[in-house]
C-alpha positions as protocol buffer text, in pm:
chain_id: "A"
residue {
  index: 1
  type: UNK
  ca { x: 1756 y: -296 z: -4524 }
}
residue {
  index: 2
  type: UNK
  ca { x: 1617 y: -646 z: -4490 }
}
residue {
  index: 3
  type: UNK
  ca { x: 1522 y: -799 z: -4153 }
}
residue {
  index: 4
  type: UNK
  ca { x: 1831 y: -1021 z: -4133 }
}
residue {
  index: 5
  type: UNK
  ca { x: 1846 y: -1119 z: -3765 }
}
residue {
  index: 6
  type: UNK
  ca { x: 1480 y: -1210 z: -3757 }
}
residue {
  index: 7
  type: UNK
  ca { x: 1495 y: -1420 z: -4073 }
}
residue {
  index: 8
  type: UNK
  ca { x: 1810 y: -1597 z: -3946 }
}
residue {
  index: 9
  type: UNK
  ca { x: 1614 y: -1691 z: -3634 }
}
residue {
  index: 10
  type: UNK
  ca { x: 1326 y: -1814 z: -3852 }
}
residue {
  index: 11
  type: UNK
  ca { x: 1561 y: -2037 z: -4046 }
}
residue {
  index: 12
  type: UNK
  ca { x: 1726 y: -2171 z: -3729 }
}
residue {
  index: 13
  type: UNK
  ca { x: 1413 y: -2216 z: -3518 }
}
residue {
  index: 14
  type: UNK
  ca { x: 1155 y: -2319 z: -3779 }
}
residue {
  index: 15
  type: UNK
  ca { x: 1379 y: -2463 z: -4053 }
}
residue {
  index: 16
  type: UNK
  ca { x: 1215 y: -2245 z: -4319 }
}
residue {
  index: 17
  type: UNK
  ca { x: 1359 y: -2281 z: -4669 }
}
residue {
  index: 18
  type: UNK
  ca { x: 1548 y: -2002 z: -4841 }
}
residue {
  index: 19
  type: UNK
  ca { x: 1251 y: -1966 z: -5081 }
}
residue {
  index: 20
  type: UNK
  ca { x: 1003 y: -1916 z: -4796 }
}
residue {
  index: 21
  type: UNK
  ca { x: 1234 y: -1667 z: -4625 }
}
residue {
  index: 22
  type: UNK
  ca { x: 1268 y: -1472 z: -4951 }
}
residue {
  index: 23
  type: UNK
  ca { x: 890 y: -1474 z: -4997 }
}
residue {
  index: 24
  type: UNK
  ca { x: 835 y: -1341 z: -4643 }
}
residue {
  index: 25
  type: UNK
  ca { x: 1109 y: -1080 z: -4682 }
}
residue {
  index: 26
  type: UNK
  ca { x: 943 y: -946 z: -4996 }
}
residue {
  index: 27
  type: UNK
  ca { x: 651 y: -833 z: -4782 }
}
residue {
  index: 28
  type: UNK
  ca { x: 828 y: -734 z: -4460 }
}
residue {
  index: 29
  type: UNK
  ca { x: 919 y: -384 z: -4346 }
}
residue {
  index: 30
  type: UNK
  ca { x: 1175 y: -284 z: -4083 }
}
residue {
  index: 31
  type: UNK
  ca { x: 1066 y: -10 z: -3843 }
}
residue {
  index: 32
  type: UNK
  ca { x: 1278 y: 155 z: -3574 }
}
residue {
  index: 33
  type: UNK
  ca { x: 1142 y: 297 z: -3249 }
}
residue {
  index: 34
  type: UNK
  ca { x: 1282 y: 484 z: -2951 }
}
residue {
  index: 35
  type: UNK
  ca { x: 1245 y: 369 z: -2590 }
}
residue {
  index: 36
  type: UNK
  ca { x: 889 y: 399 z: -2450 }
}
residue {
  index: 37
  type: UNK
  ca { x: 731 y: 454 z: -2792 }
}
residue {
  index: 38
  type: UNK
  ca { x: 380 y: 316 z: -2847 }
}
residue {
  index: 39
  type: UNK
  ca { x: 358 y: 89 z: -3153 }
}
residue {
  index: 40
  type: UNK
  ca { x: -16 y: 24 z: -3136 }
}
residue {
  index: 41
  type: UNK
  ca { x: -272 y: 158 z: -2889 }
}
residue {
  index: 42
  type: UNK
  ca { x: -561 y: -43 z: -2745 }
}
residue {
  index: 43
  type: UNK
  ca { x: -872 y: 34 z: -2952 }
}
residue {
  index: 44
  type: UNK
  ca { x: -679 y: 143 z: -3264 }
}
residue {
  index: 45
  type: UNK
  ca { x: -712 y: -30 z: -3599 }
}
residue {
  index: 46
  type: UNK
  ca { x: -436 y: -290 z: -3626 }
}
residue {
  index: 47
  type: UNK
  ca { x: -359 y: -419 z: -3976 }
}
residue {
  index: 48
  type: UNK
  ca { x: -14 y: -565 z: -3908 }
}
residue {
  index: 49
  type: UNK
  ca { x: 167 y: -852 z: -3743 }
}
residue {
  index: 50
  type: UNK
  ca { x: 493 y: -749 z: -3572 }
}
residue {
  index: 51
  type: UNK
  ca { x: 807 y: -938 z: -3475 }
}
residue {
  index: 52
  type: UNK
  ca { x: 1103 y: -814 z: -3269 }
}
residue {
  index: 53
  type: UNK
  ca { x: 1421 y: -787 z: -3477 }
}
residue {
  index: 54
  type: UNK
  ca { x: 1618 y: -623 z: -3193 }
}
residue {
  index: 55
  type: UNK
  ca { x: 1521 y: -470 z: -2860 }
}
residue {
  index: 56
  type: UNK
  ca { x: 1209 y: -545 z: -2659 }
}
residue {
  index: 57
  type: UNK
  ca { x: 844 y: -453 z: -2615 }
}
residue {
  index: 58
  type: UNK
  ca { x: 570 y: -509 z: -2365 }
}
residue {
  index: 59
  type: UNK
  ca { x: 197 y: -545 z: -2418 }
}
residue {
  index: 60
  type: UNK
  ca { x: -45 y: -408 z: -2163 }
}
residue {
  index: 61
  type: UNK
  ca { x: -404 y: -310 z: -2099 }
}
residue {
  index: 62
  type: UNK
  ca { x: -535 y: -39 z: -1869 }
}
residue {
  index: 63
  type: UNK
  ca { x: -797 y: -166 z: -1627 }
}
residue {
  index: 64
  type: UNK
  ca { x: -931 y: 24 z: -1327 }
}
residue {
  index: 65
  type: UNK
  ca { x: -680 y: 306 z: -1403 }
}
residue {
  index: 66
  type: UNK
  ca { x: -390 y: 62 z: -1374 }
}
residue {
  index: 67
  type: UNK
  ca { x: -154 y: -75 z: -1640 }
}
residue {
  index: 68
  type: UNK
  ca { x: -148 y: -455 z: -1642 }
}
residue {
  index: 69
  type: UNK
  ca { x: 138 y: -603 z: -1846 }
}
residue {
  index: 70
  type: UNK
  ca { x: 32 y: -912 z: -2040 }
}
residue {
  index: 71
  type: UNK
  ca { x: 360 y: -1012 z: -2202 }
}
residue {
  index: 72
  type: UNK
  ca { x: 713 y: -911 z: -2291 }
}
residue {
  index: 73
  type: UNK
  ca { x: 864 y: -984 z: -2632 }
}
residue {
  index: 74
  type: UNK
  ca { x: 1234 y: -999 z: -2721 }
}
residue {
  index: 75
  type: UNK
  ca { x: 1443 y: -1077 z: -3030 }
}
residue {
  index: 76
  type: UNK
  ca { x: 1266 y: -1327 z: -3256 }
}
residue {
  index: 77
  type: UNK
  ca { x: 934 y: -1311 z: -3067 }
}
residue {
  index: 78
  type: UNK
  ca { x: 604 y: -1204 z: -3213 }
}
residue {
  index: 79
  type: UNK
  ca { x: 492 y: -870 z: -3073 }
}
residue {
  index: 80
  type: UNK
  ca { x: 142 y: -850 z: -3199 }
}
residue {
  index: 81
  type: UNK
  ca { x: -209 y: -802 z: -3073 }
}
residue {
  index: 82
  type: UNK
  ca { x: -361 y: -1071 z: -3296 }
}
residue {
  index: 83
  type: UNK
  ca { x: -169 y: -1369 z: -3430 }
}
residue {
  index: 84
  type: UNK
  ca { x: -340 y: -1527 z: -3724 }
}
residue {
  index: 85
  type: UNK
  ca { x: -674 y: -1457 z: -3886 }
}
residue {
  index: 86
  type: UNK
  ca { x: -920 y: -1242 z: -3698 }
}
residue {
  index: 87
  type: UNK
  ca { x: -1260 y: -1093 z: -3763 }
}
residue {
  index: 88
  type: UNK
  ca { x: -1163 y: -780 z: -3571 }
}
residue {
  index: 89
  type: UNK
  ca { x: -892 y: -539 z: -3677 }
}
residue {
  index: 90
  type: UNK
  ca { x: -906 y: -344 z: -3351 }
}
residue {
  index: 91
  type: UNK
  ca { x: -621 y: -391 z: -3108 }
}
residue {
  index: 92
  type: UNK
  ca { x: -720 y: -537 z: -2772 }
}
residue {
  index: 93
  type: UNK
  ca { x: -400 y: -410 z: -2604 }
}
residue {
  index: 94
  type: UNK
  ca { x: -123 y: -151 z: -2623 }
}
residue {
  index: 95
  type: UNK
  ca { x: 229 y: -243 z: -2731 }
}
residue {
  index: 96
  type: UNK
  ca { x: 520 y: -16 z: -2639 }
}
residue {
  index: 97
  type: UNK
  ca { x: 896 y: -44 z: -2663 }
}
residue {
  index: 98
  type: UNK
  ca { x: 1108 y: -96 z: -2351 }
}
residue {
  index: 99
  type: UNK
  ca { x: 1431 y: 16 z: -2519 }
}
residue {
  index: 100
  type: UNK
  ca { x: 1535 y: 130 z: -2868 }
}
residue {
  index: 101
  type: UNK
  ca { x: 1376 y: -140 z: -3082 }
}
residue {
  index: 102
  type: UNK
  ca { x: 1359 y: -254 z: -3443 }
}
residue {
  index: 103
  type: UNK
  ca { x: 1045 y: -439 z: -3547 }
}
residue {
  index: 104
  type: UNK
  ca { x: 962 y: -642 z: -3855 }
}
residue {
  index: 105
  type: UNK
  ca { x: 612 y: -568 z: -3979 }
}
residue {
  index: 106
  type: UNK
  ca { x: 397 y: -757 z: -4227 }
}
residue {
  index: 107
  type: UNK
  ca { x: 40 y: -684 z: -4327 }
}
residue {
  index: 108
  type: UNK
  ca { x: -213 y: -937 z: -4193 }
}
residue {
  index: 109
  type: UNK
  ca { x: -378 y: -949 z: -4535 }
}
residue {
  index: 110
  type: UNK
  ca { x: -44 y: -1023 z: -4704 }
}
residue {
  index: 111
  type: UNK
  ca { x: 41 y: -1285 z: -4441 }
}
residue {
  index: 112
  type: UNK
  ca { x: -293 y: -1458 z: -4501 }
}
residue {
  index: 113
  type: UNK
  ca { x: -217 y: -1463 z: -4874 }
}
residue {
  index: 114
  type: UNK
  ca { x: 124 y: -1618 z: -4804 }
}
residue {
  index: 115
  type: UNK
  ca { x: -40 y: -1883 z: -4584 }
}
residue {
  index: 116
  type: UNK
  ca { x: -264 y: -1968 z: -4880 }
}
residue {
  index: 117
  type: UNK
  ca { x: 24 y: -1976 z: -5129 }
}
residue {
  index: 118
  type: UNK
  ca { x: 280 y: -2171 z: -4928 }
}
residue {
  index: 119
  type: UNK
  ca { x: 223 y: -2479 z: -4714 }
}
residue {
  index: 120
  type: UNK
  ca { x: 560 y: -2423 z: -4548 }
}
residue {
  index: 121
  type: UNK
  ca { x: 470 y: -2066 z: -4446 }
}
residue {
  index: 122
  type: UNK
  ca { x: 124 y: -2184 z: -4334 }
}
residue {
  index: 123
  type: UNK
  ca { x: 290 y: -2446 z: -4112 }
}
residue {
  index: 124
  type: UNK
  ca { x: 520 y: -2178 z: -3970 }
}
residue {
  index: 125
  type: UNK
  ca { x: 213 y: -1966 z: -3887 }
}
residue {
  index: 126
  type: UNK
  ca { x: 48 y: -2267 z: -3720 }
}
residue {
  index: 127
  type: UNK
  ca { x: 362 y: -2330 z: -3512 }
}
residue {
  index: 128
  type: UNK
  ca { x: 367 y: -1963 z: -3403 }
}
residue {
  index: 129
  type: UNK
  ca { x: 3 y: -1986 z: -3292 }
}
residue {
  index: 130
  type: UNK
  ca { x: 69 y: -2316 z: -3110 }
}
residue {
  index: 131
  type: UNK
  ca { x: 365 y: -2157 z: -2928 }
}
residue {
  index: 132
  type: UNK
  ca { x: 148 y: -1864 z: -2823 }
}
residue {
  index: 133
  type: UNK
  ca { x: -133 y: -2091 z: -2705 }
}
residue {
  index: 134
  type: UNK
  ca { x: 112 y: -2305 z: -2504 }
}
residue {
  index: 135
  type: UNK
  ca { x: 248 y: -1991 z: -2337 }
}
residue {
  index: 136
  type: UNK
  ca { x: -106 y: -1880 z: -2246 }
}
residue {
  index: 137
  type: UNK
  ca { x: -188 y: -2230 z: -2121 }
}
residue {
  index: 138
  type: UNK
  ca { x: 125 y: -2234 z: -1902 }
}
residue {
  index: 139
  type: UNK
  ca { x: 40 y: -1888 z: -1769 }
}
residue {
  index: 140
  type: UNK
  ca { x: -325 y: -1957 z: -1684 }
}
residue {
  index: 141
  type: UNK
  ca { x: -298 y: -2318 z: -1566 }
}
residue {
  index: 142
  type: UNK
  ca { x: 25 y: -2301 z: -1367 }
}
residue {
  index: 143
  type: UNK
  ca { x: 174 y: -1958 z: -1327 }
}
residue {
  index: 144
  type: UNK
  ca { x: -136 y: -1742 z: -1258 }
}
residue {
  index: 145
  type: UNK
  ca { x: -231 y: -1938 z: -945 }
}
residue {
  index: 146
  type: UNK
  ca { x: 112 y: -1928 z: -781 }
}
residue {
  index: 147
  type: UNK
  ca { x: 177 y: -1712 z: -477 }
}
residue {
  index: 148
  type: UNK
  ca { x: 334 y: -1382 z: -594 }
}
residue {
  index: 149
  type: UNK
  ca { x: 677 y: -1456 z: -446 }
}
residue {
  index: 150
  type: UNK
  ca { x: 680 y: -1793 z: -623 }
}
residue {
  index: 151
  type: UNK
  ca { x: 566 y: -1624 z: -946 }
}
residue {
  index: 152
  type: UNK
  ca { x: 853 y: -1378 z: -925 }
}
residue {
  index: 153
  type: UNK
  ca { x: 1109 y: -1654 z: -861 }
}
residue {
  index: 154
  type: UNK
  ca { x: 972 y: -1860 z: -1152 }
}
residue {
  index: 155
  type: UNK
  ca { x: 982 y: -1556 z: -1379 }
}
residue {
  index: 156
  type: UNK
  ca { x: 1345 y: -1484 z: -1291 }
}
residue {
  index: 157
  type: UNK
  ca { x: 1440 y: -1851 z: -1339 }
}
residue {
  index: 158
  type: UNK
  ca { x: 1267 y: -1877 z: -1680 }
}
residue {
  index: 159
  type: UNK
  ca { x: 1370 y: -1529 z: -1802 }
}
residue {
  index: 160
  type: UNK
  ca { x: 1684 y: -1410 z: -1618 }
}
residue {
  index: 161
  type: UNK
  ca { x: 1741 y: -1133 z: -1876 }
}
residue {
  index: 162
  type: UNK
  ca { x: 1428 y: -951 z: -1755 }
}
residue {
  index: 163
  type: UNK
  ca { x: 1608 y: -771 z: -1472 }
}
residue {
  index: 164
  type: UNK
  ca { x: 1864 y: -629 z: -1716 }
}
residue {
  index: 165
  type: UNK
  ca { x: 1606 y: -515 z: -1972 }
}
residue {
  index: 166
  type: UNK
  ca { x: 1277 y: -448 z: -1791 }
}
residue {
  index: 167
  type: UNK
  ca { x: 1212 y: -205 z: -1506 }
}
residue {
  index: 168
  type: UNK
  ca { x: 1091 y: -337 z: -1170 }
}
residue {
  index: 169
  type: UNK
  ca { x: 777 y: -125 z: -1216 }
}
residue {
  index: 170
  type: UNK
  ca { x: 695 y: -318 z: -1537 }
}
residue {
  index: 171
  type: UNK
  ca { x: 775 y: -654 z: -1375 }
}
residue {
  index: 172
  type: UNK
  ca { x: 540 y: -560 z: -1089 }
}
residue {
  index: 173
  type: UNK
  ca { x: 276 y: -470 z: -1349 }
}
residue {
  index: 174
  type: UNK
  ca { x: 320 y: -815 z: -1507 }
}
residue {
  index: 175
  type: UNK
  ca { x: 282 y: -981 z: -1164 }
}
residue {
  index: 176
  type: UNK
  ca { x: -19 y: -756 z: -1096 }
}
residue {
  index: 177
  type: UNK
  ca { x: 129 y: -621 z: -775 }
}
residue {
  index: 178
  type: UNK
  ca { x: 258 y: -280 z: -666 }
}
residue {
  index: 179
  type: UNK
  ca { x: 629 y: -195 z: -705 }
}
residue {
  index: 180
  type: UNK
  ca { x: 645 y: -173 z: -323 }
}
residue {
  index: 181
  type: UNK
  ca { x: 517 y: -531 z: -287 }
}
residue {
  index: 182
  type: UNK
  ca { x: 775 y: -646 z: -542 }
}
residue {
  index: 183
  type: UNK
  ca { x: 1049 y: -470 z: -343 }
}
residue {
  index: 184
  type: UNK
  ca { x: 940 y: -657 z: -27 }
}
residue {
  index: 185
  type: UNK
  ca { x: 936 y: -990 z: -218 }
}
residue {
  index: 186
  type: UNK
  ca { x: 1287 y: -921 z: -354 }
}
residue {
  index: 187
  type: UNK
  ca { x: 1415 y: -828 z: -5 }
}
residue {
  index: 188
  type: UNK
  ca { x: 1288 y: -1159 z: 140 }
}
residue {
  index: 189
  type: UNK
  ca { x: 1443 y: -1366 z: -138 }
}
residue {
  index: 190
  type: UNK
  ca { x: 1795 y: -1221 z: -106 }
}
């Protein structure tokens, strides 16, 4: 079974040619996971780049005995610990599913080879990295400094589907607050 939904999104979003899609598909694998299944653990060797075909994942680290969610990924998003070339093959974070999820997986080595072989695929990779960097820039320059109530409201405005697909405990983890604090914030907003 080929990763159809993901490749359709690639064609729509990045205008990749049929030839480039076919080349990527040759090297992609579809993997299915249950809810709350760990895909890659922080500290493990990580040889693959993942994309969400269907479902959702979250990435987190454990610091001071507390899970801190770094990002959520949904259909069409990359769900990977390292995007692009890296000198380290060790995951810096843990990625787990939030619901039954199908991921597209491609070896980093193979992806690098495809970047070398195809300018179109290399440009797609560059656009993915730019998108990721812009998201980090937005998070650290604007979002991170907001008051927690304002952060929550911004998160719900930008990603209204979160409440249907992500638990309040995980949203609190993303906001770096306790679930009780999030409950108080939600009570004041209503």
